[in-house]
CSV table of C-alpha atoms in Angstrom, one decimal:
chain,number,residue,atom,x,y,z
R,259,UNK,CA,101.3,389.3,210.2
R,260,UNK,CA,104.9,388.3,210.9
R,261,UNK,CA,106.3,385.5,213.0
R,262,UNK,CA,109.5,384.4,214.8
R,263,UNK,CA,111.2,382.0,213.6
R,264,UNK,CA,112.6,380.5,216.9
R,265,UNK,CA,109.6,380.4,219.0
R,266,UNK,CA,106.9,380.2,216.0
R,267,UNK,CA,104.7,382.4,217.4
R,268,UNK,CA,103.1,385.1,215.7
R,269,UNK,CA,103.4,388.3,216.5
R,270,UNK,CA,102.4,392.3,215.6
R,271,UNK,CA,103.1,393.2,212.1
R,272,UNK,CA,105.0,395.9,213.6
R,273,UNK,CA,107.2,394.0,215.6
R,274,UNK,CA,110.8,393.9,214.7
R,275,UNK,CA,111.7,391.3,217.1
R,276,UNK,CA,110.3,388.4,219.2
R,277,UNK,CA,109.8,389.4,222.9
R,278,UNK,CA,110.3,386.0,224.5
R,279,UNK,CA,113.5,385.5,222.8
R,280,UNK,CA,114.7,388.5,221.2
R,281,UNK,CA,115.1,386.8,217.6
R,282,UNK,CA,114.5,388.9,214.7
R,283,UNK,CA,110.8,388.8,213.3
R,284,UNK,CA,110.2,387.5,210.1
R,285,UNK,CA,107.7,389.3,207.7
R,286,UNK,CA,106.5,386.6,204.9
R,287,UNK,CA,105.4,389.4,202.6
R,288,UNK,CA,108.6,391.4,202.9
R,289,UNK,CA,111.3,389.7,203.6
R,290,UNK,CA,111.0,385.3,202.3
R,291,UNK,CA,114.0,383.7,202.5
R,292,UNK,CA,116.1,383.6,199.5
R,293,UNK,CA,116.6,380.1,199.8
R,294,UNK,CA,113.4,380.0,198.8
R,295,UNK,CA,112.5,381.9,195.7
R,296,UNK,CA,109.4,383.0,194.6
R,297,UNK,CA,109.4,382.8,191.1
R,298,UNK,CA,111.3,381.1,188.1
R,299,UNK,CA,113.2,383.5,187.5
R,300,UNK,CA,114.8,383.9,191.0
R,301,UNK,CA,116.3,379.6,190.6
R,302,UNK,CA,119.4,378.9,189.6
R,303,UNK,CA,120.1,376.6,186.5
R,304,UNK,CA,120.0,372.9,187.1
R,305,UNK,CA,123.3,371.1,188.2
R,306,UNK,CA,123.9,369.0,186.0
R,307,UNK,CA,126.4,367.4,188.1
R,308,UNK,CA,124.1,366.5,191.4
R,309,UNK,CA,121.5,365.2,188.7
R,310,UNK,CA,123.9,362.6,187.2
R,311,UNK,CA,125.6,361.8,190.7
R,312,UNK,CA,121.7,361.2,191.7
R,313,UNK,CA,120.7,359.1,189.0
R,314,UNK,CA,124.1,357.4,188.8
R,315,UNK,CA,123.7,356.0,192.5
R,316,UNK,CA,119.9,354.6,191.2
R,317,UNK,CA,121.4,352.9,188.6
R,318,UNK,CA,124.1,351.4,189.8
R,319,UNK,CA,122.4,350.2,193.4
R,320,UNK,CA,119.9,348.7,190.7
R,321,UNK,CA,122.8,346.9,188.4
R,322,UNK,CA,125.1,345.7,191.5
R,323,UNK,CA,121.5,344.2,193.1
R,324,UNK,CA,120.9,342.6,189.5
R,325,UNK,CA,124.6,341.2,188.6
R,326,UNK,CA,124.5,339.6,192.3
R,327,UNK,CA,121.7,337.9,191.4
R,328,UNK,CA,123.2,336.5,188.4
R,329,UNK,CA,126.3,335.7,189.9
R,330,UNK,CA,124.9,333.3,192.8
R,331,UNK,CA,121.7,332.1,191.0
R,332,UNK,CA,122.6,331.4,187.1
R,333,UNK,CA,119.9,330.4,185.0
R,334,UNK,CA,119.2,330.5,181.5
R,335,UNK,CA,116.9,333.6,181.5
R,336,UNK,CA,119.3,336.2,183.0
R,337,UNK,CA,116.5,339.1,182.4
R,338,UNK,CA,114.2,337.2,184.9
R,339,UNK,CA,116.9,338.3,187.6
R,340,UNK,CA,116.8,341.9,186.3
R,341,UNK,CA,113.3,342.3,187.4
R,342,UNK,CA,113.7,340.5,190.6
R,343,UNK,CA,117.0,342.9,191.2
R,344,UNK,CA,115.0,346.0,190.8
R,345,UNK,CA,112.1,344.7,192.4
R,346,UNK,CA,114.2,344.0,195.5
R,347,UNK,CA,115.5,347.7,195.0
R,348,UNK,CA,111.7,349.0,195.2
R,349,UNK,CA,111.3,346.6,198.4
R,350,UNK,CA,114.3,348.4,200.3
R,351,UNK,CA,113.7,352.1,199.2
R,352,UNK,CA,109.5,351.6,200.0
R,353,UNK,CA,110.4,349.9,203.2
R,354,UNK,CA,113.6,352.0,204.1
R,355,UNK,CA,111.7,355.3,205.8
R,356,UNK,CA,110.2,352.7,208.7
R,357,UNK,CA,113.7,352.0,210.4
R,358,UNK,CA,115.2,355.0,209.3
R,359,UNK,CA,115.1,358.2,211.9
R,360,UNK,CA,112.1,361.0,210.6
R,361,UNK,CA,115.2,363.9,210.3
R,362,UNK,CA,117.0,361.5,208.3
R,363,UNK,CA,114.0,360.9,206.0
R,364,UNK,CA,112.9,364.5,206.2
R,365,UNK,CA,117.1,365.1,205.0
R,366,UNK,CA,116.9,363.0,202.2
R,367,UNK,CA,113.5,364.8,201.4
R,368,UNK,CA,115.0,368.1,201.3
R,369,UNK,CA,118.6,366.7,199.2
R,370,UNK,CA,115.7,365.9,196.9
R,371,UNK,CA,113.0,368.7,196.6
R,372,UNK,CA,114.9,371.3,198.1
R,373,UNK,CA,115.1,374.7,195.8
R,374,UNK,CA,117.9,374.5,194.5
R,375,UNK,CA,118.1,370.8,193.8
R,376,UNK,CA,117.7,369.5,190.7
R,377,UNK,CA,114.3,368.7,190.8
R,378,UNK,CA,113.5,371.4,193.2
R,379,UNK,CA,114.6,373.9,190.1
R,380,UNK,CA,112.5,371.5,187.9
R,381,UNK,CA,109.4,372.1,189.0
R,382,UNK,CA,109.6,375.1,190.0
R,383,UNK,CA,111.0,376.3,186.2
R,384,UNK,CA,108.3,374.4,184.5
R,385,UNK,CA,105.2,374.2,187.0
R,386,UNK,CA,105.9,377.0,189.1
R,387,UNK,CA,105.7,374.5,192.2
R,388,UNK,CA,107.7,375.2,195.1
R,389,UNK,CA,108.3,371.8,196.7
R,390,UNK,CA,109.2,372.5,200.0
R,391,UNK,CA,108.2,374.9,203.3
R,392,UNK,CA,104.4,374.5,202.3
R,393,UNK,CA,101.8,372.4,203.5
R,394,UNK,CA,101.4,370.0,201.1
R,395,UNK,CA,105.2,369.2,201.4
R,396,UNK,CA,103.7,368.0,205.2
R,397,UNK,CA,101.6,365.8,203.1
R,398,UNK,CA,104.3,364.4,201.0
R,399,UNK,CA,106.6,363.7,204.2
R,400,UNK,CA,103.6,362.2,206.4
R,401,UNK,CA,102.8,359.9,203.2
R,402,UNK,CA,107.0,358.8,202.6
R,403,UNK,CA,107.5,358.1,206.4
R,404,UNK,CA,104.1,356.3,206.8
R,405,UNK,CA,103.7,354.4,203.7
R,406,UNK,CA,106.2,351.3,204.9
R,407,UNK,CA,103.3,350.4,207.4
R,408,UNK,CA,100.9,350.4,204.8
R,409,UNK,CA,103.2,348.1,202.5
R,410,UNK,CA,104.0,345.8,205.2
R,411,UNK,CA,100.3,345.5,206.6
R,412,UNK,CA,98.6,345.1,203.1
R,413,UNK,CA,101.7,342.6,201.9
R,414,UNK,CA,100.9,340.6,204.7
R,415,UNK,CA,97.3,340.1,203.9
R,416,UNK,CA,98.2,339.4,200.6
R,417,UNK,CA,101.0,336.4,201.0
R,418,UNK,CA,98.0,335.1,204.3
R,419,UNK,CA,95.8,334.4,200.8
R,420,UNK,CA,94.8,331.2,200.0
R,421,UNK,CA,95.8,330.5,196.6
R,422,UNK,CA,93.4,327.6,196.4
R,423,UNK,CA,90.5,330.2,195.9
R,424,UNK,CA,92.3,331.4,192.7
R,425,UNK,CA,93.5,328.0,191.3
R,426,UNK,CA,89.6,328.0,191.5
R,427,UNK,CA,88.5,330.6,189.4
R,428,UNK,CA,90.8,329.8,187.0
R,429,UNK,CA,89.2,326.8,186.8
R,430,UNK,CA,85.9,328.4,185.6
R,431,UNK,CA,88.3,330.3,183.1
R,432,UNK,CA,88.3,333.8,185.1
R,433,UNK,CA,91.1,336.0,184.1
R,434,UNK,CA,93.7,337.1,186.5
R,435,UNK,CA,92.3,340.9,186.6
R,436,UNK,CA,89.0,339.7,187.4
R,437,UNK,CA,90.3,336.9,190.3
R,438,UNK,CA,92.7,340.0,191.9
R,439,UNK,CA,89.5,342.1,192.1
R,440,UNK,CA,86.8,339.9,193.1
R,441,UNK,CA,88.2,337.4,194.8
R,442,UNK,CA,92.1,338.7,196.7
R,443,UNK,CA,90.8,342.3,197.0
R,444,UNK,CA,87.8,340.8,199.3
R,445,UNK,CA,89.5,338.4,201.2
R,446,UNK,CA,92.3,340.9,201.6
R,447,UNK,CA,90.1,344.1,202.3
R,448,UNK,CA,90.5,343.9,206.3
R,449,UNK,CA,93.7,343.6,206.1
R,450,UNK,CA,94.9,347.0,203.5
R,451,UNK,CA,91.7,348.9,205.3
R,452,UNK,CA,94.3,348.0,209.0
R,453,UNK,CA,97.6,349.1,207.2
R,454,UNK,CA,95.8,352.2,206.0
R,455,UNK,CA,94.4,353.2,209.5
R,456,UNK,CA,97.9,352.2,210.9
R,457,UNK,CA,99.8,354.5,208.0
R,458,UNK,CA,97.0,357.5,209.3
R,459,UNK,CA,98.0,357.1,212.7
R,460,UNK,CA,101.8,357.1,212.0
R,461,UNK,CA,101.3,360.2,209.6
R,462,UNK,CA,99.3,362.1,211.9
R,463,UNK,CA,102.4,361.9,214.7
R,464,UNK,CA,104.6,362.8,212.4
R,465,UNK,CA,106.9,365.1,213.3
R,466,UNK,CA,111.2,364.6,212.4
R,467,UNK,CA,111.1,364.9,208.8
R,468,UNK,CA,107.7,367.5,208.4
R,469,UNK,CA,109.5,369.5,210.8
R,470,UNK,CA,112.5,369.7,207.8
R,471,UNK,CA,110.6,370.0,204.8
R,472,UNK,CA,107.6,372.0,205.7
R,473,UNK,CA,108.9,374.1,208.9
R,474,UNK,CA,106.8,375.4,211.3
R,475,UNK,CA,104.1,378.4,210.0
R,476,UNK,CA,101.1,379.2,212.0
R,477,UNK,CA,98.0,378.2,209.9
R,478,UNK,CA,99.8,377.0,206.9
R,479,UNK,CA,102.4,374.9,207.7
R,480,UNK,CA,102.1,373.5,211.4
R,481,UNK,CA,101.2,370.3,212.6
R,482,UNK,CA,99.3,368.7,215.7
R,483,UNK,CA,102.8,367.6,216.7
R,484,UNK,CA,105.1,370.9,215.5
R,485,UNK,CA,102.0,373.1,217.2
R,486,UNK,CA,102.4,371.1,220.4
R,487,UNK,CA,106.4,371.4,220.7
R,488,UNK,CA,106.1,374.9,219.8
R,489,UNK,CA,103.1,376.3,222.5
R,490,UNK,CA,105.1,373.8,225.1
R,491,UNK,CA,108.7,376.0,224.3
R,492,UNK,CA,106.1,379.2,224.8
R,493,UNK,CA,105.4,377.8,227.9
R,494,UNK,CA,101.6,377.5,226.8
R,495,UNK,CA,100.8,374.6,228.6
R,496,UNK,CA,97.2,374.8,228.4
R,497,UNK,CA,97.0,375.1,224.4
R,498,UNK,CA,99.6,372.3,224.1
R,499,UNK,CA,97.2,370.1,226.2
R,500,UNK,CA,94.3,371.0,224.1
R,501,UNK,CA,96.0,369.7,221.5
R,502,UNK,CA,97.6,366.7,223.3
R,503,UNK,CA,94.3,365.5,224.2
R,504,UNK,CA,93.0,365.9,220.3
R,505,UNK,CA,95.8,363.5,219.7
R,506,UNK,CA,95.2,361.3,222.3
R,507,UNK,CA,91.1,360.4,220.9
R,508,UNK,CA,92.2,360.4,217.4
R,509,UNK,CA,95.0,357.9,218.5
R,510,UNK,CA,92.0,355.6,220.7
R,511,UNK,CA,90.1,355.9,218.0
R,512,UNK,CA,93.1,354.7,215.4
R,513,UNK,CA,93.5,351.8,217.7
R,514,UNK,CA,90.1,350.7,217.9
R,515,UNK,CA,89.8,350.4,214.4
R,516,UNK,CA,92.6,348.2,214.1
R,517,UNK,CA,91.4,345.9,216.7
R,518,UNK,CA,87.9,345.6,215.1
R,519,UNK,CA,89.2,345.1,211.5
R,520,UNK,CA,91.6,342.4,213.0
R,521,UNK,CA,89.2,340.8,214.5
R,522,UNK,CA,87.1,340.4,211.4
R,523,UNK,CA,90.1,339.2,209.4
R,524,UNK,CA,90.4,336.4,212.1
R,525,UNK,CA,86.8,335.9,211.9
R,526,UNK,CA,87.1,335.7,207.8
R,527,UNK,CA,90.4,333.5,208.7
R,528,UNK,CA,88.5,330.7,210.2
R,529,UNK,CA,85.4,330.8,207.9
């Protein structure tokens, strides 16, 4: 079966071109991109250069975060402000993807997994893995661009805890694994189970940066929103609604959740 890649339709394996828009059809068997390559062999080495400037910018974000720290709040354990300084470099790159636009996250994505970056070339030497244009690379985008929900939801249900009830266990000589587990994981469960159904929601509309790592295949690649932007430019109105109104339920039933599982945090709040 071939496709085009303009309209994402598919069309007659005989077809040399698309008839809605005349664009040259695209045989997956026969003709794959070269940009990307099927096997090992096909990758070019490694750069070393776009490796170093990559883990030269990680490195020194991290230090410049870390000697700040030292610089305004001295102390008389300076490595204390290490962690701290790459903690707060965790906070901004985890939390980063929610105010950044999808295609700019989906860019990023591609600078780093593409096929002929450096750990593009990486995997795909040594595992065989092509990291982008498939459908798990969906996955991987949905989970970057949704995970800042999830972090802010469940971080917010952790700092609402009330520390009383583990100055309490301690106490009665419980350990701190055993406190995180059977005391903050309970009184915090409502809260991670919301940021999780509000991190599904967000991943399931997802459409900027899947669009620019995973592309747009029929039945391997496409998305509920890709499929509905696509049948909408093949003015298929009536599959795009289909599909619009799949959304729309999953979505009422996203929100629902999040209501009940709010209201039963408030209802665990007050007892």
């Amino acid at each position: 079966m071939s496709y085009c890649v303009n309209c994402g339709v598919g069309l007659d394996p005989s077809a040399k071109t698309c008839p809605l828009c005349g664009t040259p059809a695209w045989h997956p068997e026969l003709d794959a991109p070269p940009y990307f390559p099927a096997n090992s062999a096909a990758v070019q080495p490694a750069s070393r250069r776009e490796a170093a400037i990559l883990l030269t910018a990680m490195l020194v974000s991290v230090s410049l975060c870390c000697g700040l720290l030292n610089l305004f709040l001295p102390t008389d354990r300076p490595w204390s402000l290490y962690v701290i300084g790459a903690a707060v470099m965790l906070w901004v790159w985890f939390t980063l993807p929610m105010v950044l636009p999808p295609t700019v996250v989906g860019y990023f994505l591609l600078l780093l997994f593409g096929a002929k970056r450096p750990l593009g070339i990486f995997f795909m030497e040594h595992f065989g893995v092509k990291l982008v244009m498939n459908w798990y690379s969906a996955i991987f985008a949905s989970i970057v661009v949704a995970f800042p929900l999830m972090y802010r939801t469940a971080r917010g249900a952790f700092e609402s805890f009330d520390e009383t009830l583990a100055w309490s266990a301690q106490t009665l000589g419980q350990s701190n694994a055993w406190i995180f587990w059977r005391v903050r994981m309970p009184c915090c469960r409502q809260g991670i189970l919301a940021g999780t159904v509000l991190a599904f929601a967000r991943a399931l509309g997802e459409y900027g940066a899947t669009s620019m790592i995973a592309g747009y295949t029929p039945g391997k690649t496409a998305t509920i929103a890709t499929t509905v932007y696509q049948l909408w430019r093949t003015n298929d109105e009536a599959g795009a609604m289909r599909w619009v109104l799949v959304d729309i339920v999953i979505s009422a039933v996203v929100l629902l959740a999040v209501n009940l599982l709010e209201k039963k945090q408030k209802a665990g709040g007050r007892a």
